[in-house]
Coordinates of C-alpha atoms in Angstrom, one line a residue:
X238 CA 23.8 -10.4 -23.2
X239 CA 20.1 -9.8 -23.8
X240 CA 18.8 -12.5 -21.5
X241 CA 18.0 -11.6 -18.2
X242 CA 19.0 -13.4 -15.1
X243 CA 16.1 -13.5 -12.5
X244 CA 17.5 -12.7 -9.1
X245 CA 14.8 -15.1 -7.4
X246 CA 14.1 -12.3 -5.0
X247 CA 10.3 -12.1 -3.9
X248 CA 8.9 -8.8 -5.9
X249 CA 12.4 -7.9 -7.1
X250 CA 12.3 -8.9 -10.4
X251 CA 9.0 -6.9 -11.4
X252 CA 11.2 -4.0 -10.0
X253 CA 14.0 -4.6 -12.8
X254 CA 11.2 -5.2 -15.4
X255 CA 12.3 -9.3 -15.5
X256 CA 15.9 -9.6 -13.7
X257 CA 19.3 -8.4 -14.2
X258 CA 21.3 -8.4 -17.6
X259 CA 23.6 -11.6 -17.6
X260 CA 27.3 -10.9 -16.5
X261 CA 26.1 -7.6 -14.7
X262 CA 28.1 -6.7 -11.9
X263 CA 26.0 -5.9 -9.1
X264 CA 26.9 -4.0 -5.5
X265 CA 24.1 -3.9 -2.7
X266 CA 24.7 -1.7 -0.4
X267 CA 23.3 -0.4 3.4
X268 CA 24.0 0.0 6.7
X269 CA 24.3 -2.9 8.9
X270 CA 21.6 -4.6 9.7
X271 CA 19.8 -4.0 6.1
X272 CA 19.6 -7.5 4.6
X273 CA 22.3 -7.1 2.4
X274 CA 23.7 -10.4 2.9
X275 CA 20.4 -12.0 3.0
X276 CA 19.8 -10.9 -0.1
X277 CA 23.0 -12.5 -1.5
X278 CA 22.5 -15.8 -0.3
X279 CA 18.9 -15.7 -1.7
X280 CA 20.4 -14.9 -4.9
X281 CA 22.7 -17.9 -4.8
X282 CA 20.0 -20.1 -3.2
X283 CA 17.3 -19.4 -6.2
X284 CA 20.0 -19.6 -8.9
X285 CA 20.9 -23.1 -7.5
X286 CA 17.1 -24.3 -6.6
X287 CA 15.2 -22.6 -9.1
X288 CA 17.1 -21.9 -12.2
X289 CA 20.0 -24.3 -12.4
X290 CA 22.5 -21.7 -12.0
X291 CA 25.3 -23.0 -9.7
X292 CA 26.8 -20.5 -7.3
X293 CA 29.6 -19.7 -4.8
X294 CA 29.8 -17.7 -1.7
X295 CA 32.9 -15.9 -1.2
X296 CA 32.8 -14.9 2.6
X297 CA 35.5 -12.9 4.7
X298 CA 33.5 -12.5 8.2
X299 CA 30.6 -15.2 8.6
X300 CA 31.9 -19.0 8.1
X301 CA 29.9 -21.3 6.7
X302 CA 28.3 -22.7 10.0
X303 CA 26.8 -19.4 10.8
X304 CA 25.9 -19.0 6.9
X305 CA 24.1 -22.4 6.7
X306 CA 22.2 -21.5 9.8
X307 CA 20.8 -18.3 8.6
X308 CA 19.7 -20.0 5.5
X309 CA 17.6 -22.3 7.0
X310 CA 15.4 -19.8 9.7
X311 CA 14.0 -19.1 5.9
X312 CA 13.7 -22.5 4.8
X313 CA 16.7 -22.8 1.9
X314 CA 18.2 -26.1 2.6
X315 CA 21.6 -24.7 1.5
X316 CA 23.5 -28.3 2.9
X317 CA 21.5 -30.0 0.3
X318 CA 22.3 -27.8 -2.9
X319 CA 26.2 -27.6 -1.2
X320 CA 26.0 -31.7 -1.6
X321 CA 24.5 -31.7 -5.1
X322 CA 27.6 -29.9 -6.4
X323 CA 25.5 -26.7 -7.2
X324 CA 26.5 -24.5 -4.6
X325 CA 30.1 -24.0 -2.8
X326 CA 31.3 -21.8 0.3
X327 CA 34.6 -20.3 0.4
X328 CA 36.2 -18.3 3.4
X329 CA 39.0 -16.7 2.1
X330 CA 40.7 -13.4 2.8
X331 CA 40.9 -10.0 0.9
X332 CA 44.3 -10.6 0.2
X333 CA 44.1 -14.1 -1.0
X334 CA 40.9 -13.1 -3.4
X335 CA 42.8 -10.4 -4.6
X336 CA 45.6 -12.5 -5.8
X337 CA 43.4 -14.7 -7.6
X338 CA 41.6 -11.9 -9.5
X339 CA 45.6 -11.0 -10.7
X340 CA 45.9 -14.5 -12.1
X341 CA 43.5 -15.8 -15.0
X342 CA 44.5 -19.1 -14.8
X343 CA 44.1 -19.4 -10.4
X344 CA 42.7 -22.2 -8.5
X345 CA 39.5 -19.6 -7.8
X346 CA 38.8 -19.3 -11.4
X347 CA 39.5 -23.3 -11.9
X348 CA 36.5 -23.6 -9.2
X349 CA 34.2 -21.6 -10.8
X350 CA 34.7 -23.1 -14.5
X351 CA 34.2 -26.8 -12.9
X352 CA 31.1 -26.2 -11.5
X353 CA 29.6 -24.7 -14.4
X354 CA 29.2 -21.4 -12.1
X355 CA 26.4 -18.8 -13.1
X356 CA 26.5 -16.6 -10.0
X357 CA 28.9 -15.4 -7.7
X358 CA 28.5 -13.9 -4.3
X359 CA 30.9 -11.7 -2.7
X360 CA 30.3 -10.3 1.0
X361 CA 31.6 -8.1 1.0
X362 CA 33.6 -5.1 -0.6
X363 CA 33.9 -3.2 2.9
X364 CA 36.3 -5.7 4.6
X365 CA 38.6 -5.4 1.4
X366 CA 38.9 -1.6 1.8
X367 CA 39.6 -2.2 5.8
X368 CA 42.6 -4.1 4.3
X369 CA 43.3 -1.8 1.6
X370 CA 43.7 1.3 4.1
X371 CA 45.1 -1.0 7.2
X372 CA 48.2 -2.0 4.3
X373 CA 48.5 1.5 3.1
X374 CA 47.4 0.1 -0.3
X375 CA 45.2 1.8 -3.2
X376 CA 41.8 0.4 -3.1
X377 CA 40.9 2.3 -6.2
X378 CA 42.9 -0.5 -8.2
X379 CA 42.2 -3.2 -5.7
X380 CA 38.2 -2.4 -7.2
X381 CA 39.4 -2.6 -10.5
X382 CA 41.5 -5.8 -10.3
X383 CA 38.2 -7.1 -9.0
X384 CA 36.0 -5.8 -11.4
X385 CA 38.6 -7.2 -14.4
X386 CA 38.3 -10.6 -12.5
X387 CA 35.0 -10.8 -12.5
X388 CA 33.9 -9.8 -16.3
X389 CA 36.8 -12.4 -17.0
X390 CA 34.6 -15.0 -15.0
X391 CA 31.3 -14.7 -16.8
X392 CA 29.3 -14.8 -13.8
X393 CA 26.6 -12.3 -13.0
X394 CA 28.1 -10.9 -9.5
X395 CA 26.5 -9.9 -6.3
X396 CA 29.2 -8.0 -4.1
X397 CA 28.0 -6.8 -0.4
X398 CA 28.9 -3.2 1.0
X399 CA 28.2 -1.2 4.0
X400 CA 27.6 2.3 3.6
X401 CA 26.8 4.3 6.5
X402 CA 24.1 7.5 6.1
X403 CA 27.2 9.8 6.8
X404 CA 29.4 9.3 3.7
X405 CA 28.7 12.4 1.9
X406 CA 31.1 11.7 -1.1
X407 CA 30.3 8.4 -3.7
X408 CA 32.2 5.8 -3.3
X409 CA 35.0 5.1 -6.4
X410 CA 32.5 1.4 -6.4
X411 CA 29.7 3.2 -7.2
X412 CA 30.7 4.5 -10.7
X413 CA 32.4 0.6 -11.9
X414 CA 29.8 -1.5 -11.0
X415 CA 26.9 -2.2 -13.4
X416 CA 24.0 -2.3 -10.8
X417 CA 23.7 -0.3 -7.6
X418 CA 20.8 -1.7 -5.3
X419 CA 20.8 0.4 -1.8
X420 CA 19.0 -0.9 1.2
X421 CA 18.0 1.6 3.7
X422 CA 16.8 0.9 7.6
X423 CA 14.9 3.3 9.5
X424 CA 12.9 3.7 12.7
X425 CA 8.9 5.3 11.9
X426 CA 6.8 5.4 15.0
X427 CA 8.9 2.9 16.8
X428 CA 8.8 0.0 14.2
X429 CA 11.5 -0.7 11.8
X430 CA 11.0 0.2 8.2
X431 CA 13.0 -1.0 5.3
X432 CA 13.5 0.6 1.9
X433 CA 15.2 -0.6 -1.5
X434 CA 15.7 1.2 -4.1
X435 CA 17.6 0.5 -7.7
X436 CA 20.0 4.0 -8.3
X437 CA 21.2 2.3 -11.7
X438 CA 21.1 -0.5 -13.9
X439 CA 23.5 -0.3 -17.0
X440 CA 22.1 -2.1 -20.4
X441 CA 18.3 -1.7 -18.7
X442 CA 15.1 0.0 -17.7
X443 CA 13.6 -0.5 -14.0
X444 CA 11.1 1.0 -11.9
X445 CA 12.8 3.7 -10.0
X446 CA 12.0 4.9 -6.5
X447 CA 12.0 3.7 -3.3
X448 CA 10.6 0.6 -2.4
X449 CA 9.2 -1.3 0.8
X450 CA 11.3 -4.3 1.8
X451 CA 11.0 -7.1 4.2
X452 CA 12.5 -9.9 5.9
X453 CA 9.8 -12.5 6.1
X454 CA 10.0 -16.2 7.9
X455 CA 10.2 -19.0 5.2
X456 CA 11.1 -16.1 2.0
X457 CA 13.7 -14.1 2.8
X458 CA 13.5 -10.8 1.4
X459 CA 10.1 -9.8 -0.1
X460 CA 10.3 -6.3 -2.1
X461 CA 6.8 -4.4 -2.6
X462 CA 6.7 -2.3 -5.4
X463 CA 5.7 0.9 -4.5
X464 CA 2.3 1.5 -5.1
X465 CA 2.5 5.0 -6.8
X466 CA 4.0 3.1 -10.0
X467 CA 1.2 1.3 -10.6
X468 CA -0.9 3.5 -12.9
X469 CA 2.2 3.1 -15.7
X470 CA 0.9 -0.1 -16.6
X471 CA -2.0 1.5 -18.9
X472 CA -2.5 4.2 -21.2
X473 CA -6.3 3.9 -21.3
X474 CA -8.9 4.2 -19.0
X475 CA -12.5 1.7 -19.3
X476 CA -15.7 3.7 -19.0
X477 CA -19.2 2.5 -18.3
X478 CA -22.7 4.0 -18.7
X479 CA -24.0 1.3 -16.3
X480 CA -25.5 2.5 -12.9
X481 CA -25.0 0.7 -9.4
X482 CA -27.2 1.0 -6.6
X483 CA -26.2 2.8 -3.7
X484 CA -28.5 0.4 -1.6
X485 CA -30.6 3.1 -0.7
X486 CA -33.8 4.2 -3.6
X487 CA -33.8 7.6 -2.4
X488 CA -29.9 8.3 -2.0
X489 CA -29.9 6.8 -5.4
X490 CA -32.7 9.8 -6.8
X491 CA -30.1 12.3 -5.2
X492 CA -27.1 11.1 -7.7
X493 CA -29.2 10.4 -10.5
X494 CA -30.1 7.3 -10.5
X495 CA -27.1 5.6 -8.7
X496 CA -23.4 5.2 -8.9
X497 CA -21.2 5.0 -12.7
X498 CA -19.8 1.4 -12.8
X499 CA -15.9 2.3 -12.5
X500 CA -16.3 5.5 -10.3
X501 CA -14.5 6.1 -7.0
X502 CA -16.8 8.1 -4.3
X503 CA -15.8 9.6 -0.9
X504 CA -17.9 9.3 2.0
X505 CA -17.1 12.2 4.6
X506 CA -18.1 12.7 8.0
X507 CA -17.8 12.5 12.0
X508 CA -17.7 9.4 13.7
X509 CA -21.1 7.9 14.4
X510 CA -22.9 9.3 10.7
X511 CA -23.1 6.1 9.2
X512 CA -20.0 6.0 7.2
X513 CA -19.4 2.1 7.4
X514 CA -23.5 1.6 7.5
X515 CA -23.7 3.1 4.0
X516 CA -20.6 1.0 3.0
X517 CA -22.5 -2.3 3.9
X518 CA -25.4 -1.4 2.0
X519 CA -23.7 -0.3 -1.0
X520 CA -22.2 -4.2 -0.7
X521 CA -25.0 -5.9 -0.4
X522 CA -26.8 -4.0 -2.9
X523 CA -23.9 -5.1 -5.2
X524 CA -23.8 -8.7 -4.2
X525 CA -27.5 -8.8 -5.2
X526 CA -26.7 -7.4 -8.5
X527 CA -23.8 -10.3 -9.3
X528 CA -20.5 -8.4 -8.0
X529 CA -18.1 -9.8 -5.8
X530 CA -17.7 -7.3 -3.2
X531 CA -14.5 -6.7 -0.4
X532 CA -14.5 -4.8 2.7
X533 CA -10.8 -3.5 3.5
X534 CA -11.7 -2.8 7.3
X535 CA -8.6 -0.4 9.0
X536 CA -10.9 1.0 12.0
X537 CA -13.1 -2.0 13.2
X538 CA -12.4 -5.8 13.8
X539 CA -14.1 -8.1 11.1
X540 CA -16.0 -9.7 14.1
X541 CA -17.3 -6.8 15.5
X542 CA -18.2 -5.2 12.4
X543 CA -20.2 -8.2 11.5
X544 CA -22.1 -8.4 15.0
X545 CA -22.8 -4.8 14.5
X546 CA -24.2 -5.1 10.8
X547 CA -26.2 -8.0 12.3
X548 CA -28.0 -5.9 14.0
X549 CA -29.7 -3.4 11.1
X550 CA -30.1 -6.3 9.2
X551 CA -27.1 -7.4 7.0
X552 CA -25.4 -11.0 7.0
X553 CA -22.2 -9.9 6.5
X554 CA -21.5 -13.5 7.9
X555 CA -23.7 -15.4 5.3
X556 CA -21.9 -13.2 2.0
X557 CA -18.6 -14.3 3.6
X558 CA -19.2 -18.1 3.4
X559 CA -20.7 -17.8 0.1
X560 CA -18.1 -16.2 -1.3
X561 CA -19.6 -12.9 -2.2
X562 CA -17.9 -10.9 0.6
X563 CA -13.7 -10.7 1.1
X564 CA -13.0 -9.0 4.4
X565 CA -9.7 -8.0 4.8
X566 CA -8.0 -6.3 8.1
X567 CA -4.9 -5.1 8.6
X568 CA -4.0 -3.1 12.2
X569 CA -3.3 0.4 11.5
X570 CA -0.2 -0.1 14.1
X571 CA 1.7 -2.3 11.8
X572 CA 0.3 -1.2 8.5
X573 CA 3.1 -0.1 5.6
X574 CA 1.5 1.2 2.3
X575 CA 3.2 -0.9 -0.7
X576 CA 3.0 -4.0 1.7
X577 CA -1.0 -3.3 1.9
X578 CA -1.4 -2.0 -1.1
X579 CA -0.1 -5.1 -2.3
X580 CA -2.1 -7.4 -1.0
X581 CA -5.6 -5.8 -1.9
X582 CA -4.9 -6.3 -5.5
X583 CA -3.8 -9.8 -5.5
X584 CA -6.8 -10.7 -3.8
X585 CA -9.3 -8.7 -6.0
X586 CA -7.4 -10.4 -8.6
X587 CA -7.5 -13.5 -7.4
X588 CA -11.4 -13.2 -6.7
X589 CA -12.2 -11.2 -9.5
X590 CA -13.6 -8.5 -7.4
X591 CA -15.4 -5.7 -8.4
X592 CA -16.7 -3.5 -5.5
X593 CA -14.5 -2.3 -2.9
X594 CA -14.6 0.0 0.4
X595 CA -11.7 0.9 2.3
X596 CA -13.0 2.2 5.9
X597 CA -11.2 4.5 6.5
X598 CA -8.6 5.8 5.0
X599 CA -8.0 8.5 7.3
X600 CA -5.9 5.4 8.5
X601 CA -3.6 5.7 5.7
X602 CA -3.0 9.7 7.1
X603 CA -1.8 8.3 10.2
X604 CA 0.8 5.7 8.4
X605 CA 2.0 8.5 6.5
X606 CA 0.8 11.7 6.1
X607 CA 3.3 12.8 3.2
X608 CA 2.2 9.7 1.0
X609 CA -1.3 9.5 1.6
X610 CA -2.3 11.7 -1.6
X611 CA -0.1 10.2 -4.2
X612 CA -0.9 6.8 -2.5
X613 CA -4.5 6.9 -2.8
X614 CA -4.7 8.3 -6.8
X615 CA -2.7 5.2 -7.0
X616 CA -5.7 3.3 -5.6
X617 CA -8.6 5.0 -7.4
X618 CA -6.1 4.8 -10.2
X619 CA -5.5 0.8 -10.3
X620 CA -9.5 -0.1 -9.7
X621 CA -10.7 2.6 -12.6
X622 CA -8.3 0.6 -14.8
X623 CA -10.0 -2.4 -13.7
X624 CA -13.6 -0.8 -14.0
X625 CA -14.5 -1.9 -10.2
X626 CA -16.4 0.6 -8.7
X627 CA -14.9 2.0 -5.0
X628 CA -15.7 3.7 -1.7
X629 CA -13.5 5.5 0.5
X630 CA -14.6 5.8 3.8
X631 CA -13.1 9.5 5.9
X632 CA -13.5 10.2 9.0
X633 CA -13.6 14.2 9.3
X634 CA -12.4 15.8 12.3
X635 CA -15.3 18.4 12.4
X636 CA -17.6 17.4 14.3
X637 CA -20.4 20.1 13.3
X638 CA -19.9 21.7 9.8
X639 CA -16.9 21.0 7.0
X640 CA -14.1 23.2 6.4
X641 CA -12.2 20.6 4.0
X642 CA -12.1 17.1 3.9
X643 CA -8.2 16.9 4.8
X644 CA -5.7 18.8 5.1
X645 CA -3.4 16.4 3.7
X646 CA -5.5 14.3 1.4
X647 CA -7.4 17.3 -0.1
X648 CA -9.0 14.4 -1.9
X649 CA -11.9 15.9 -3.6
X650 CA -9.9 16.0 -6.9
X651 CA -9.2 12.5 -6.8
X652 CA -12.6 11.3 -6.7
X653 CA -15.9 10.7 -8.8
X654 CA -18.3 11.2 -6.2
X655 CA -18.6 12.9 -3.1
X656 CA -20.8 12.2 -0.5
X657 CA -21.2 14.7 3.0
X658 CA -22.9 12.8 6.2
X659 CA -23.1 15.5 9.2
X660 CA -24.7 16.2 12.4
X661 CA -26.9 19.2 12.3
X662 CA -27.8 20.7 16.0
X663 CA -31.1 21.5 16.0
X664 CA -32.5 23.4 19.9
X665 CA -31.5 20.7 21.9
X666 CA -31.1 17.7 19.3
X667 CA -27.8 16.6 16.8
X668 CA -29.9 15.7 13.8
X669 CA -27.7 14.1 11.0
X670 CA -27.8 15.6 7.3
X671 CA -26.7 14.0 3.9
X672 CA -25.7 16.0 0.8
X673 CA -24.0 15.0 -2.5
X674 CA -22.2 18.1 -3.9
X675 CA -20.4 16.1 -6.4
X676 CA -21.8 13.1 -8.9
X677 CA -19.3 13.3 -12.2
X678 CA -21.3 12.9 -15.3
X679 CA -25.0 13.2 -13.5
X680 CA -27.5 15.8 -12.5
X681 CA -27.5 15.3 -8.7
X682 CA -29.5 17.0 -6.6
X683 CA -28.0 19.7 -4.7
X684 CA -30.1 19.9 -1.3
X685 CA -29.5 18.9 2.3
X686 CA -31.6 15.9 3.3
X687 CA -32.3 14.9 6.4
X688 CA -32.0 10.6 7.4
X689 CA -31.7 8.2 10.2
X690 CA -30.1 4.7 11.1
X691 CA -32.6 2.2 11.1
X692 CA -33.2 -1.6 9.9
X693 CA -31.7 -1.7 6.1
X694 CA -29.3 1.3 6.9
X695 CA -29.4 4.8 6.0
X696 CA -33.1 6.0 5.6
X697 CA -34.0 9.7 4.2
X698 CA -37.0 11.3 6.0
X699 CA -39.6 13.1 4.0
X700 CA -40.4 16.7 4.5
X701 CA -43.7 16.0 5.2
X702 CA -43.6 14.4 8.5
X703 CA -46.7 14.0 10.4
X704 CA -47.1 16.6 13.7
X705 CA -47.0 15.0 17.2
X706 CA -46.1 16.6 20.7
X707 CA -42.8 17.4 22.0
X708 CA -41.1 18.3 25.2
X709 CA -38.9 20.9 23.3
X710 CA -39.6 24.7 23.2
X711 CA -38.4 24.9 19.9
X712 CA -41.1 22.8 17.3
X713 CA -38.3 20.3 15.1
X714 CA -39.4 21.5 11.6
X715 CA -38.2 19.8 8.3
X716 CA -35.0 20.8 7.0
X717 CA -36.5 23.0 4.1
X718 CA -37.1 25.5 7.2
X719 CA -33.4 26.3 8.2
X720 CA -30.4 27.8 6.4
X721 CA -27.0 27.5 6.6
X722 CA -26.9 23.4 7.7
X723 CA -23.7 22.4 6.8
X724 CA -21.9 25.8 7.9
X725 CA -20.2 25.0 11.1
X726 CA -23.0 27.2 13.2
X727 CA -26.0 26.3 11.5
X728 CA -28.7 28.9 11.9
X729 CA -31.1 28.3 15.1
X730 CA -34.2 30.3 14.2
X731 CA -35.7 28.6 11.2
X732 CA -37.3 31.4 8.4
X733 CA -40.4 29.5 8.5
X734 CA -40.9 30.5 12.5
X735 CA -39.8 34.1 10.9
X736 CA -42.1 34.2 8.3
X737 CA -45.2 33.3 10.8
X738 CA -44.2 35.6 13.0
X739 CA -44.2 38.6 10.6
X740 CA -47.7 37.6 9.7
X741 CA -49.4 37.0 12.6
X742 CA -49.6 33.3 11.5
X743 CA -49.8 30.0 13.9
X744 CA -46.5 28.2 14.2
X745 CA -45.7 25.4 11.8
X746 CA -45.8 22.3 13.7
X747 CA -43.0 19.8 14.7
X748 CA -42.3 17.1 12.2
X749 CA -42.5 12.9 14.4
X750 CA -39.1 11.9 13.6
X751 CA -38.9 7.9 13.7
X752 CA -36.5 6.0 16.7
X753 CA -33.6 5.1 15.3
X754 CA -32.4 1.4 15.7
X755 CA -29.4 1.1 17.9
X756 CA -26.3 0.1 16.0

């Protein structure tokens, strides 16, 4: 009884912590169109194929035509396993399965104990109370009679039953039967969402909660474990005194001499700052200091991103084919959380990756807004275990000045690092304007600097810049000269023109800022 029986079921397993206790009785249960039945027969099918553990399929509605056809659209060549002995169909009625749970000694227990039967499949339990209620009969005992049956069997049961999202009161089943696995079906921005989730499993422990579930081509059901139960796995947490480059000397000076192996840092601001820029240099930087680097891309193409790092001077392209780069994209119409979630860390697994950006995740605000929080922590939470070092890329909605980075994330808290890029409307001109407020662990620098796109990325300007002639009325002095730059209406007269003017002093003069490089 302590051995477990592994159900075969793609991610299911690591959900029950290694399979089901032998001789369980399970019950699945969910609306129609679920999976609940596709879930049985890939119970049977990996029993017989994988684990030489025979089966049998006891069906009251589908005949076997119909169940060997649905078998195959995932690739389980159920005819074969039927030939070898290992698996056998019966169509039967409620009535006449009833009668044989009655009698120990019945031809349905004589099938069972002559082909060595490990696993039974019964779909399903609703069509019994139909007859139960149509014959005036008490399906209370009818459950028990079946559940004596099958602990009398030995076989670890699967039995099928719909439940509709109206039934208020538990069913009788629910209370008898060992293991309860309910599938749920629902419709989230016009695309169908599945959910399963384990409400009890006697004699074991399992990872509660609701979990995504699909029906894939060639698989079957796949179960994702959802991704906020990933953190159980450890109790400590690696640290690191090493420092990573940011990619950029002097952002690097403003955070102390670089990024903390292992930390997790936000980059915030308005479309068009440089988010994604700053991620590609912070991966190149990396890949010329040995790291295997990924670029989870939610807002741009691959191919487009590439052609636009291309032109300040990255080869995206070249890191790719050497294998320094992983670029993975996933449509932010389609995307499901524990199904992405899922596969970022089997391939930073896989590759032994280390650096990682996910641009952006105000994506993952879109796919759900209630999850996003608890969803990311899980994130930040997994790679700090792992001691890879991570960017999240947001896109603020302000375009001039920062009341909050979200109001669902409110992700400050879950971060290391946090780094501001904003435009800053100077007279007639949107200047843009970094500041760090947050380095964990490090003296940053807490002042407002100035920078510009150009070749290489993100580029500070110094204060100092050299005076030439403008067209505007207003002289474009250094940012030491204003107050008030990340407020959401920066101040327009600069204390500097103040100060002169008080004193009877010439004007300072405009700083030359540099052309930026189109991007």
């Amino acid at each position: 009884m302590d051995t477990l029986v592994k159900t075969g079921i793609a991610g299911l397993d690591e959900i029950l912590l290694g399979g089901i206790p032998r001789h369980n009785n399970l019950i699945v249960e969910g609306a129609p169109g679920t999976g609940k039945t596709t879930l049985g027969l890939g119970f049977i099918y990996a029993g017989a194929a994988l684990y030489d553990e025979p089966g049998v399929i006891v069906s009251f509605e589908l005949d076997a035509a119909k169940l060997l056809r649905d078998a195959a659209g995932f690739d389980w060549d159920l005819q074969a396993q039927i030939d070898a002995g290992r698996i056998k169909i019966i169509q039967t009625s409620p009535a006449v399965l009833l009668s044989e749970f009655r009698n120990a000694d019945g031809a349905f227990a004589d099938t069972l104990r002559g082909m060595g039967a490990k696993r039974l499949l019964i779909d399903g339990l609703t069509p019994m109370r139909l007859y139960a209620e149509v014959h005036d009969l008490p399906f209370r005992e009818d459950v028990h009679v079946l559940i004596e049956g099958l602990n009398r069997l030995g076989v670890t049961t699967l039995v099928t039953a719909e439940r509709e999202e109206s039934m208020v009161a538990p069913a009788h089943e629910r209370f008898v039967f060992d293991t309860i696995i309910e599938l749920t079906r629902a419709e989230h921005k016009r695309r169908v969402e599945r959910r399963l989730t384990v409400s009890k499993s006697r004699g074991q422990d399992f990872i509660g909660g609701s979990h995504t579930m699909r029906i894939e081509a060639h698989q079957g059901i796949h179960v994702y474990r959802r991704a906020q139960s990933r953190p159980m796995l450890l109790n400590d947490q690696p640290t690191s005194e090493k420092r990573l480059s940011i990619g950029a000397p002097a952002i690097d000076a403003l955070m102390d001499g670089g990024l903390y192996e292992g930390s997790v840092t936000m980059v915030s601001g308005i479309s068009g700052t440089g988010k994604t820029v700053l991620s590609v240099q912070f991966l190149t930087a990396a890949v010329k200091a040995g790291h295997k680097t990924m670029l989870v891309t939610l807002d741009e193409h691959p191919r487009q991103l590439i052609r636009n790092a291309a032109s300040l001077g990255f080869d995206l392209e070249g890191m790719r084919e050497r294998g320094e780069l992983f670029v993975l994209y996933e449509s932010p119409l389609e995307l499901e959380l524990d199904v992405h979630f899922d596969r970022v860390i089997k391939l930073a697994e896989r590759e032994s990756i280390d650096c990682i950006v996910f641009d952006s995740v105000a994506v993952y605000e879109m796919a759900s807004r209630s999850e996003v929080a608890d969803y990311l922590y899980a994130l930040a939470t997994y790679f700090k275990n792992r001691l890879a070092t991570v960017f999240f890329n947001y896109e603020s909605p302000e375009l001039l000045g920062l009341s909050q980075i979200s109001e669902e994330l409110k992700g400050s808290h879950l971060v290391d690092n946090i780094i501001l890029l904003n435009y800053v409307e100077i007279s007639t001109m949107l200047r843009r304007a970094i500041a760090i407020p947050k380095v964990r662990g490090s003296r940053n620098l807490q002042i407002t600097r100035e920078y510009v796109i150009a070749e290489g990325g993100l580029a500070l300007l110094d204060e100092d810049g050299s005076p030439s002639a403008r067209a505007n009325a207003v002289p474009q002095l250094p940012f030491s000269a204003y107050s008030s730059l990340l407020s959401r209406s920066p101040t327009r007269q600069s204390p500097a023109i103040e100060v002169a003017v008080a004193h009877g002093d010439a004007l300072p003069a405009s700083v030359d800022l540099p052309t930026e490089s189109t991007s």
